[in-house]
Amino acid sequence: MVILARMAKKKKAKNTGNTICLNKRARHEYHIVETLEAGVVLVGWEVKSLRDGRAQLTEGYVTFKDGEAWLSNANMTPLRQASTHYVTEPKRPRKLLMHSRQISNLAFAVEAKGFSCVPLALYWKDERVKCEIALVRGKQQHDKRATEKEKDWNRQKQRVLSTR
């Protein structure tokens, strides 16, 4: 009897490394200097909409206020079921969870050195939502063209190597 009870219990499958959304525009518009991982404070309907893949980071940015980091202007569209029960704000600021030393270093770089801080990705890590944020510096037009040429060249090399 004891053996059957042990066999019946199954471990939950962890949801690790599943990407919810990416900010491809940030990689095109900016030089990425440093990346960090931060937790995100969410309410129930936001978690449900993230499970459904309803998030966009293209216009999002990170602000620093009173020793805290906030993810602003990131769009999380509510589900129809959730929007009837709650008053939803899709672009509300969401608190980012990081160590105070990390927050102060990023805030100093943004204020003094002329960097910006943008979100790169939202993903699941051990049943929690994490946000990859980056300290970035803006690209100029010639830098963007050089990046595009390099990407095209790498694609052509891969095509040639795959045919051989």
mmCIF file with all atom_site columns, C-alpha atoms in Angstrom:
data_model
loop_
_atom_site.group_PDB
_atom_site.id
_atom_site.type_symbol
_atom_site.label_atom_id
_atom_site.label_alt_id
_atom_site.label_comp_id
_atom_site.label_asym_id
_atom_site.label_entity_id
_atom_site.label_seq_id
_atom_site.pdbx_PDB_ins_code
_atom_site.Cartn_x
_atom_site.Cartn_y
_atom_site.Cartn_z
_atom_site.occupancy
_atom_site.B_iso_or_equiv
_atom_site.pdbx_formal_charge
_atom_site.auth_seq_id
_atom_site.auth_comp_id
_atom_site.auth_asym_id
_atom_site.auth_atom_id
_atom_site.pdbx_PDB_model_num
ATOM 1   C CA . MET A 1 1   ? 0.000   0.000  0.000   1.00 0.00 ? 1   MET A CA 1
ATOM 2   C CA . VAL A 1 2   ? 2.791   2.412  0.834   1.00 0.00 ? 2   VAL A CA 1
ATOM 3   C CA . ILE A 1 3   ? 4.464   1.815  -2.515  1.00 0.00 ? 3   ILE A CA 1
ATOM 4   C CA . LEU A 1 4   ? 1.311   2.731  -4.435  1.00 0.00 ? 4   LEU A CA 1
ATOM 5   C CA . ALA A 1 5   ? 0.958   6.001  -2.519  1.00 0.00 ? 5   ALA A CA 1
ATOM 6   C CA . ARG A 1 6   ? 4.491   7.000  -3.448  1.00 0.00 ? 6   ARG A CA 1
ATOM 7   C CA . MET A 1 7   ? 4.003   6.174  -7.091  1.00 0.00 ? 7   MET A CA 1
ATOM 8   C CA . ALA A 1 8   ? 0.822   8.238  -7.329  1.00 0.00 ? 8   ALA A CA 1
ATOM 9   C CA . LYS A 1 9   ? 2.555   11.494 -6.421  1.00 0.00 ? 9   LYS A CA 1
ATOM 10  C CA . LYS A 1 10  ? 4.105   13.293 -9.367  1.00 0.00 ? 10  LYS A CA 1
ATOM 11  C CA . LYS A 1 11  ? 6.354   16.284 -9.310  1.00 0.00 ? 11  LYS A CA 1
ATOM 12  C CA . LYS A 1 12  ? 5.113   19.437 -10.990 1.00 0.00 ? 12  LYS A CA 1
ATOM 13  C CA . ALA A 1 13  ? 6.835   20.302 -14.220 1.00 0.00 ? 13  ALA A CA 1
ATOM 14  C CA . LYS A 1 14  ? 8.669   23.579 -13.792 1.00 0.00 ? 14  LYS A CA 1
ATOM 15  C CA . ASN A 1 15  ? 8.085   26.254 -16.381 1.00 0.00 ? 15  ASN A CA 1
ATOM 16  C CA . THR A 1 16  ? 11.679  27.345 -16.944 1.00 0.00 ? 16  THR A CA 1
ATOM 17  C CA . GLY A 1 17  ? 13.043  29.569 -19.643 1.00 0.00 ? 17  GLY A CA 1
ATOM 18  C CA . ASN A 1 18  ? 9.862   30.077 -21.648 1.00 0.00 ? 18  ASN A CA 1
ATOM 19  C CA . THR A 1 19  ? 9.948   33.442 -23.356 1.00 0.00 ? 19  THR A CA 1
ATOM 20  C CA . ILE A 1 20  ? 6.761   35.494 -23.148 1.00 0.00 ? 20  ILE A CA 1
ATOM 21  C CA . CYS A 1 21  ? 7.826   38.397 -25.364 1.00 0.00 ? 21  CYS A CA 1
ATOM 22  C CA . LEU A 1 22  ? 10.959  40.034 -26.780 1.00 0.00 ? 22  LEU A CA 1
ATOM 23  C CA . ASN A 1 23  ? 11.857  43.636 -27.525 1.00 0.00 ? 23  ASN A CA 1
ATOM 24  C CA . LYS A 1 24  ? 13.570  43.214 -30.906 1.00 0.00 ? 24  LYS A CA 1
ATOM 25  C CA . ARG A 1 25  ? 13.404  46.945 -31.548 1.00 0.00 ? 25  ARG A CA 1
ATOM 26  C CA . ALA A 1 26  ? 15.716  47.649 -28.594 1.00 0.00 ? 26  ALA A CA 1
ATOM 27  C CA . ARG A 1 27  ? 18.486  45.501 -30.091 1.00 0.00 ? 27  ARG A CA 1
ATOM 28  C CA . HIS A 1 28  ? 18.165  47.466 -33.341 1.00 0.00 ? 28  HIS A CA 1
ATOM 29  C CA . GLU A 1 29  ? 17.997  50.943 -31.776 1.00 0.00 ? 29  GLU A CA 1
ATOM 30  C CA . TYR A 1 30  ? 20.620  50.644 -29.009 1.00 0.00 ? 30  TYR A CA 1
ATOM 31  C CA . HIS A 1 31  ? 24.097  49.373 -28.149 1.00 0.00 ? 31  HIS A CA 1
ATOM 32  C CA . ILE A 1 32  ? 23.616  47.035 -25.190 1.00 0.00 ? 32  ILE A CA 1
ATOM 33  C CA . VAL A 1 33  ? 26.198  47.690 -22.479 1.00 0.00 ? 33  VAL A CA 1
ATOM 34  C CA . GLU A 1 34  ? 24.967  45.509 -19.602 1.00 0.00 ? 34  GLU A CA 1
ATOM 35  C CA . THR A 1 35  ? 22.015  43.201 -18.957 1.00 0.00 ? 35  THR A CA 1
ATOM 36  C CA . LEU A 1 36  ? 20.342  42.310 -15.675 1.00 0.00 ? 36  LEU A CA 1
ATOM 37  C CA . GLU A 1 37  ? 17.486  40.092 -14.544 1.00 0.00 ? 37  GLU A CA 1
ATOM 38  C CA . ALA A 1 38  ? 14.686  41.536 -12.428 1.00 0.00 ? 38  ALA A CA 1
ATOM 39  C CA . GLY A 1 39  ? 11.489  40.169 -10.968 1.00 0.00 ? 39  GLY A CA 1
ATOM 40  C CA . VAL A 1 40  ? 8.190   41.867 -11.801 1.00 0.00 ? 40  VAL A CA 1
ATOM 41  C CA . VAL A 1 41  ? 5.347   42.626 -9.379  1.00 0.00 ? 41  VAL A CA 1
ATOM 42  C CA . LEU A 1 42  ? 2.081   41.663 -11.104 1.00 0.00 ? 42  LEU A CA 1
ATOM 43  C CA . VAL A 1 43  ? -1.585  41.285 -10.237 1.00 0.00 ? 43  VAL A CA 1
ATOM 44  C CA . GLY A 1 44  ? -3.664  38.202 -11.062 1.00 0.00 ? 44  GLY A CA 1
ATOM 45  C CA . TRP A 1 45  ? -5.156  39.266 -14.383 1.00 0.00 ? 45  TRP A CA 1
ATOM 46  C CA . GLU A 1 46  ? -1.694  40.264 -15.667 1.00 0.00 ? 46  GLU A CA 1
ATOM 47  C CA . VAL A 1 47  ? -0.314  36.790 -14.973 1.00 0.00 ? 47  VAL A CA 1
ATOM 48  C CA . LYS A 1 48  ? -3.237  35.252 -16.857 1.00 0.00 ? 48  LYS A CA 1
ATOM 49  C CA . SER A 1 49  ? -2.708  37.534 -19.836 1.00 0.00 ? 49  SER A CA 1
ATOM 50  C CA . LEU A 1 50  ? 1.035   36.731 -19.837 1.00 0.00 ? 50  LEU A CA 1
ATOM 51  C CA . ARG A 1 51  ? 0.233   33.017 -19.920 1.00 0.00 ? 51  ARG A CA 1
ATOM 52  C CA . ASP A 1 52  ? -1.851  33.791 -22.996 1.00 0.00 ? 52  ASP A CA 1
ATOM 53  C CA . GLY A 1 53  ? 1.089   35.738 -24.523 1.00 0.00 ? 53  GLY A CA 1
ATOM 54  C CA . ARG A 1 54  ? -0.555  39.170 -24.483 1.00 0.00 ? 54  ARG A CA 1
ATOM 55  C CA . ALA A 1 55  ? 2.403   41.456 -23.712 1.00 0.00 ? 55  ALA A CA 1
ATOM 56  C CA . GLN A 1 56  ? 4.444   44.014 -25.641 1.00 0.00 ? 56  GLN A CA 1
ATOM 57  C CA . LEU A 1 57  ? 7.699   45.675 -24.593 1.00 0.00 ? 57  LEU A CA 1
ATOM 58  C CA . THR A 1 58  ? 8.483   47.732 -27.707 1.00 0.00 ? 58  THR A CA 1
ATOM 59  C CA . GLU A 1 59  ? 7.698   51.108 -26.128 1.00 0.00 ? 59  GLU A CA 1
ATOM 60  C CA . GLY A 1 60  ? 8.647   50.136 -22.572 1.00 0.00 ? 60  GLY A CA 1
ATOM 61  C CA . TYR A 1 61  ? 11.361  51.766 -20.500 1.00 0.00 ? 61  TYR A CA 1
ATOM 62  C CA . VAL A 1 62  ? 12.664  51.599 -16.930 1.00 0.00 ? 62  VAL A CA 1
ATOM 63  C CA . THR A 1 63  ? 12.455  54.558 -14.567 1.00 0.00 ? 63  THR A CA 1
ATOM 64  C CA . PHE A 1 64  ? 14.020  55.034 -11.137 1.00 0.00 ? 64  PHE A CA 1
ATOM 65  C CA . LYS A 1 65  ? 12.146  56.787 -8.338  1.00 0.00 ? 65  LYS A CA 1
ATOM 66  C CA . ASP A 1 66  ? 12.776  56.815 -4.577  1.00 0.00 ? 66  ASP A CA 1
ATOM 67  C CA . GLY A 1 67  ? 15.297  53.960 -4.749  1.00 0.00 ? 67  GLY A CA 1
ATOM 68  C CA . GLU A 1 68  ? 12.942  51.704 -6.717  1.00 0.00 ? 68  GLU A CA 1
ATOM 69  C CA . ALA A 1 69  ? 12.892  50.598 -10.344 1.00 0.00 ? 69  ALA A CA 1
ATOM 70  C CA . TRP A 1 70  ? 9.655   50.750 -12.350 1.00 0.00 ? 70  TRP A CA 1
ATOM 71  C CA . LEU A 1 71  ? 8.781   49.208 -15.718 1.00 0.00 ? 71  LEU A CA 1
ATOM 72  C CA . SER A 1 72  ? 6.753   51.879 -17.510 1.00 0.00 ? 72  SER A CA 1
ATOM 73  C CA . ASN A 1 73  ? 4.720   51.838 -20.710 1.00 0.00 ? 73  ASN A CA 1
ATOM 74  C CA . ALA A 1 74  ? 4.876   48.053 -21.171 1.00 0.00 ? 74  ALA A CA 1
ATOM 75  C CA . ASN A 1 75  ? 1.543   46.905 -22.579 1.00 0.00 ? 75  ASN A CA 1
ATOM 76  C CA . MET A 1 76  ? -0.198  43.854 -21.079 1.00 0.00 ? 76  MET A CA 1
ATOM 77  C CA . THR A 1 77  ? -3.572  43.464 -22.752 1.00 0.00 ? 77  THR A CA 1
ATOM 78  C CA . PRO A 1 78  ? -6.200  42.014 -20.400 1.00 0.00 ? 78  PRO A CA 1
ATOM 79  C CA . LEU A 1 79  ? -8.252  38.954 -21.225 1.00 0.00 ? 79  LEU A CA 1
ATOM 80  C CA . ARG A 1 80  ? -11.956 39.472 -21.804 1.00 0.00 ? 80  ARG A CA 1
ATOM 81  C CA . GLN A 1 81  ? -12.807 37.384 -18.752 1.00 0.00 ? 81  GLN A CA 1
ATOM 82  C CA . ALA A 1 82  ? -10.527 39.428 -16.495 1.00 0.00 ? 82  ALA A CA 1
ATOM 83  C CA . SER A 1 83  ? -11.613 42.803 -17.837 1.00 0.00 ? 83  SER A CA 1
ATOM 84  C CA . THR A 1 84  ? -15.223 42.252 -16.731 1.00 0.00 ? 84  THR A CA 1
ATOM 85  C CA . HIS A 1 85  ? -14.197 41.618 -13.102 1.00 0.00 ? 85  HIS A CA 1
ATOM 86  C CA . TYR A 1 86  ? -11.397 44.157 -12.591 1.00 0.00 ? 86  TYR A CA 1
ATOM 87  C CA . VAL A 1 87  ? -10.555 47.702 -13.512 1.00 0.00 ? 87  VAL A CA 1
ATOM 88  C CA . THR A 1 88  ? -7.542  47.076 -15.722 1.00 0.00 ? 88  THR A CA 1
ATOM 89  C CA . GLU A 1 89  ? -4.775  49.431 -16.767 1.00 0.00 ? 89  GLU A CA 1
ATOM 90  C CA . PRO A 1 90  ? -2.737  47.798 -19.563 1.00 0.00 ? 90  PRO A CA 1
ATOM 91  C CA . LYS A 1 91  ? 0.168   50.308 -19.427 1.00 0.00 ? 91  LYS A CA 1
ATOM 92  C CA . ARG A 1 92  ? 0.406   50.896 -15.686 1.00 0.00 ? 92  ARG A CA 1
ATOM 93  C CA . PRO A 1 93  ? 3.903   51.129 -14.132 1.00 0.00 ? 93  PRO A CA 1
ATOM 94  C CA . ARG A 1 94  ? 5.030   47.814 -12.624 1.00 0.00 ? 94  ARG A CA 1
ATOM 95  C CA . LYS A 1 95  ? 7.614   47.540 -9.888  1.00 0.00 ? 95  LYS A CA 1
ATOM 96  C CA . LEU A 1 96  ? 10.842  45.682 -10.686 1.00 0.00 ? 96  LEU A CA 1
ATOM 97  C CA . LEU A 1 97  ? 12.465  43.615 -7.951  1.00 0.00 ? 97  LEU A CA 1
ATOM 98  C CA . MET A 1 98  ? 16.249  43.998 -7.788  1.00 0.00 ? 98  MET A CA 1
ATOM 99  C CA . HIS A 1 99  ? 18.916  44.494 -5.145  1.00 0.00 ? 99  HIS A CA 1
ATOM 100 C CA . SER A 1 100 ? 19.290  48.084 -3.952  1.00 0.00 ? 100 SER A CA 1
ATOM 101 C CA . ARG A 1 101 ? 22.931  48.164 -5.085  1.00 0.00 ? 101 ARG A CA 1
ATOM 102 C CA . GLN A 1 102 ? 21.910  47.198 -8.630  1.00 0.00 ? 102 GLN A CA 1
ATOM 103 C CA . ILE A 1 103 ? 19.189  49.851 -8.658  1.00 0.00 ? 103 ILE A CA 1
ATOM 104 C CA . SER A 1 104 ? 21.565  52.573 -7.451  1.00 0.00 ? 104 SER A CA 1
ATOM 105 C CA . ASN A 1 105 ? 24.233  51.617 -10.021 1.00 0.00 ? 105 ASN A CA 1
ATOM 106 C CA . LEU A 1 106 ? 21.709  51.709 -12.870 1.00 0.00 ? 106 LEU A CA 1
ATOM 107 C CA . ALA A 1 107 ? 20.177  54.969 -11.671 1.00 0.00 ? 107 ALA A CA 1
ATOM 108 C CA . PHE A 1 108 ? 23.633  56.581 -11.456 1.00 0.00 ? 108 PHE A CA 1
ATOM 109 C CA . ALA A 1 109 ? 24.511  55.451 -14.994 1.00 0.00 ? 109 ALA A CA 1
ATOM 110 C CA . VAL A 1 110 ? 21.228  56.728 -16.403 1.00 0.00 ? 110 VAL A CA 1
ATOM 111 C CA . GLU A 1 111 ? 21.495  60.122 -14.701 1.00 0.00 ? 111 GLU A CA 1
ATOM 112 C CA . ALA A 1 112 ? 25.221  60.870 -14.937 1.00 0.00 ? 112 ALA A CA 1
ATOM 113 C CA . LYS A 1 113 ? 26.591  58.994 -17.923 1.00 0.00 ? 113 LYS A CA 1
ATOM 114 C CA . GLY A 1 114 ? 23.758  59.450 -20.432 1.00 0.00 ? 114 GLY A CA 1
ATOM 115 C CA . PHE A 1 115 ? 22.645  55.836 -20.707 1.00 0.00 ? 115 PHE A CA 1
ATOM 116 C CA . SER A 1 116 ? 19.063  54.580 -20.908 1.00 0.00 ? 116 SER A CA 1
ATOM 117 C CA . CYS A 1 117 ? 17.479  51.517 -19.384 1.00 0.00 ? 117 CYS A CA 1
ATOM 118 C CA . VAL A 1 118 ? 15.052  49.403 -21.450 1.00 0.00 ? 118 VAL A CA 1
ATOM 119 C CA . PRO A 1 119 ? 13.425  45.976 -21.097 1.00 0.00 ? 119 PRO A CA 1
ATOM 120 C CA . LEU A 1 120 ? 14.649  43.301 -23.517 1.00 0.00 ? 120 LEU A CA 1
ATOM 121 C CA . ALA A 1 121 ? 12.483  40.296 -22.653 1.00 0.00 ? 121 ALA A CA 1
ATOM 122 C CA . LEU A 1 122 ? 9.823   38.861 -20.373 1.00 0.00 ? 122 LEU A CA 1
ATOM 123 C CA . TYR A 1 123 ? 10.107  35.164 -19.556 1.00 0.00 ? 123 TYR A CA 1
ATOM 124 C CA . TRP A 1 124 ? 9.085   32.483 -17.067 1.00 0.00 ? 124 TRP A CA 1
ATOM 125 C CA . LYS A 1 125 ? 11.656  31.223 -14.587 1.00 0.00 ? 125 LYS A CA 1
ATOM 126 C CA . ASP A 1 126 ? 10.565  28.701 -11.950 1.00 0.00 ? 126 ASP A CA 1
ATOM 127 C CA . GLU A 1 127 ? 6.904   29.770 -12.171 1.00 0.00 ? 127 GLU A CA 1
ATOM 128 C CA . ARG A 1 128 ? 7.813   33.445 -11.777 1.00 0.00 ? 128 ARG A CA 1
ATOM 129 C CA . VAL A 1 129 ? 7.896   36.208 -14.364 1.00 0.00 ? 129 VAL A CA 1
ATOM 130 C CA . LYS A 1 130 ? 11.324  37.756 -14.906 1.00 0.00 ? 130 LYS A CA 1
ATOM 131 C CA . CYS A 1 131 ? 12.263  40.773 -16.974 1.00 0.00 ? 131 CYS A CA 1
ATOM 132 C CA . GLU A 1 132 ? 15.634  41.103 -18.653 1.00 0.00 ? 132 GLU A CA 1
ATOM 133 C CA . ILE A 1 133 ? 16.582  44.782 -18.590 1.00 0.00 ? 133 ILE A CA 1
ATOM 134 C CA . ALA A 1 134 ? 19.568  46.400 -20.248 1.00 0.00 ? 134 ALA A CA 1
ATOM 135 C CA . LEU A 1 135 ? 21.677  49.486 -19.792 1.00 0.00 ? 135 LEU A CA 1
ATOM 136 C CA . VAL A 1 136 ? 21.904  50.887 -23.329 1.00 0.00 ? 136 VAL A CA 1
ATOM 137 C CA . ARG A 1 137 ? 23.320  53.736 -25.376 1.00 0.00 ? 137 ARG A CA 1
ATOM 138 C CA . GLY A 1 138 ? 21.586  54.922 -28.554 1.00 0.00 ? 138 GLY A CA 1
ATOM 139 C CA . LYS A 1 139 ? 22.892  53.956 -31.985 1.00 0.00 ? 139 LYS A CA 1
ATOM 140 C CA . GLN A 1 140 ? 23.360  56.435 -34.783 1.00 0.00 ? 140 GLN A CA 1
ATOM 141 C CA . GLN A 1 141 ? 22.111  55.771 -38.308 1.00 0.00 ? 141 GLN A CA 1
ATOM 142 C CA . HIS A 1 142 ? 25.472  54.562 -39.653 1.00 0.00 ? 142 HIS A CA 1
ATOM 143 C CA . ASP A 1 143 ? 25.747  52.084 -36.756 1.00 0.00 ? 143 ASP A CA 1
ATOM 144 C CA . LYS A 1 144 ? 22.327  50.643 -37.631 1.00 0.00 ? 144 LYS A CA 1
ATOM 145 C CA . ARG A 1 145 ? 23.360  50.209 -41.270 1.00 0.00 ? 145 ARG A CA 1
ATOM 146 C CA . ALA A 1 146 ? 26.584  48.462 -40.266 1.00 0.00 ? 146 ALA A CA 1
ATOM 147 C CA . THR A 1 147 ? 24.651  46.085 -38.012 1.00 0.00 ? 147 THR A CA 1
ATOM 148 C CA . GLU A 1 148 ? 22.241  45.229 -40.845 1.00 0.00 ? 148 GLU A CA 1
ATOM 149 C CA . LYS A 1 149 ? 25.154  44.563 -43.241 1.00 0.00 ? 149 LYS A CA 1
ATOM 150 C CA . GLU A 1 150 ? 26.768  42.265 -40.697 1.00 0.00 ? 150 GLU A CA 1
ATOM 151 C CA . LYS A 1 151 ? 23.524  40.321 -40.188 1.00 0.00 ? 151 LYS A CA 1
ATOM 152 C CA . ASP A 1 152 ? 23.073  39.918 -43.955 1.00 0.00 ? 152 ASP A CA 1
ATOM 153 C CA . TRP A 1 153 ? 26.669  38.732 -44.350 1.00 0.00 ? 153 TRP A CA 1
ATOM 154 C CA . ASN A 1 154 ? 26.252  36.162 -41.572 1.00 0.00 ? 154 ASN A CA 1
ATOM 155 C CA . ARG A 1 155 ? 23.051  34.861 -43.211 1.00 0.00 ? 155 ARG A CA 1
ATOM 156 C CA . GLN A 1 156 ? 24.814  34.489 -46.553 1.00 0.00 ? 156 GLN A CA 1
ATOM 157 C CA . LYS A 1 157 ? 27.721  32.633 -44.922 1.00 0.00 ? 157 LYS A CA 1
ATOM 158 C CA . GLN A 1 158 ? 25.291  30.219 -43.263 1.00 0.00 ? 158 GLN A CA 1
ATOM 159 C CA . ARG A 1 159 ? 23.543  29.567 -46.599 1.00 0.00 ? 159 ARG A CA 1
ATOM 160 C CA . VAL A 1 160 ? 26.840  28.820 -48.337 1.00 0.00 ? 160 VAL A CA 1
ATOM 161 C CA . LEU A 1 161 ? 28.038  26.554 -45.526 1.00 0.00 ? 161 LEU A CA 1
ATOM 162 C CA . SER A 1 162 ? 24.735  24.659 -45.361 1.00 0.00 ? 162 SER A CA 1
ATOM 163 C CA . THR A 1 163 ? 24.749  23.881 -49.107 1.00 0.00 ? 163 THR A CA 1
ATOM 164 C CA . ARG A 1 164 ? 28.192  22.280 -48.942 1.00 0.00 ? 164 ARG A CA 1
#
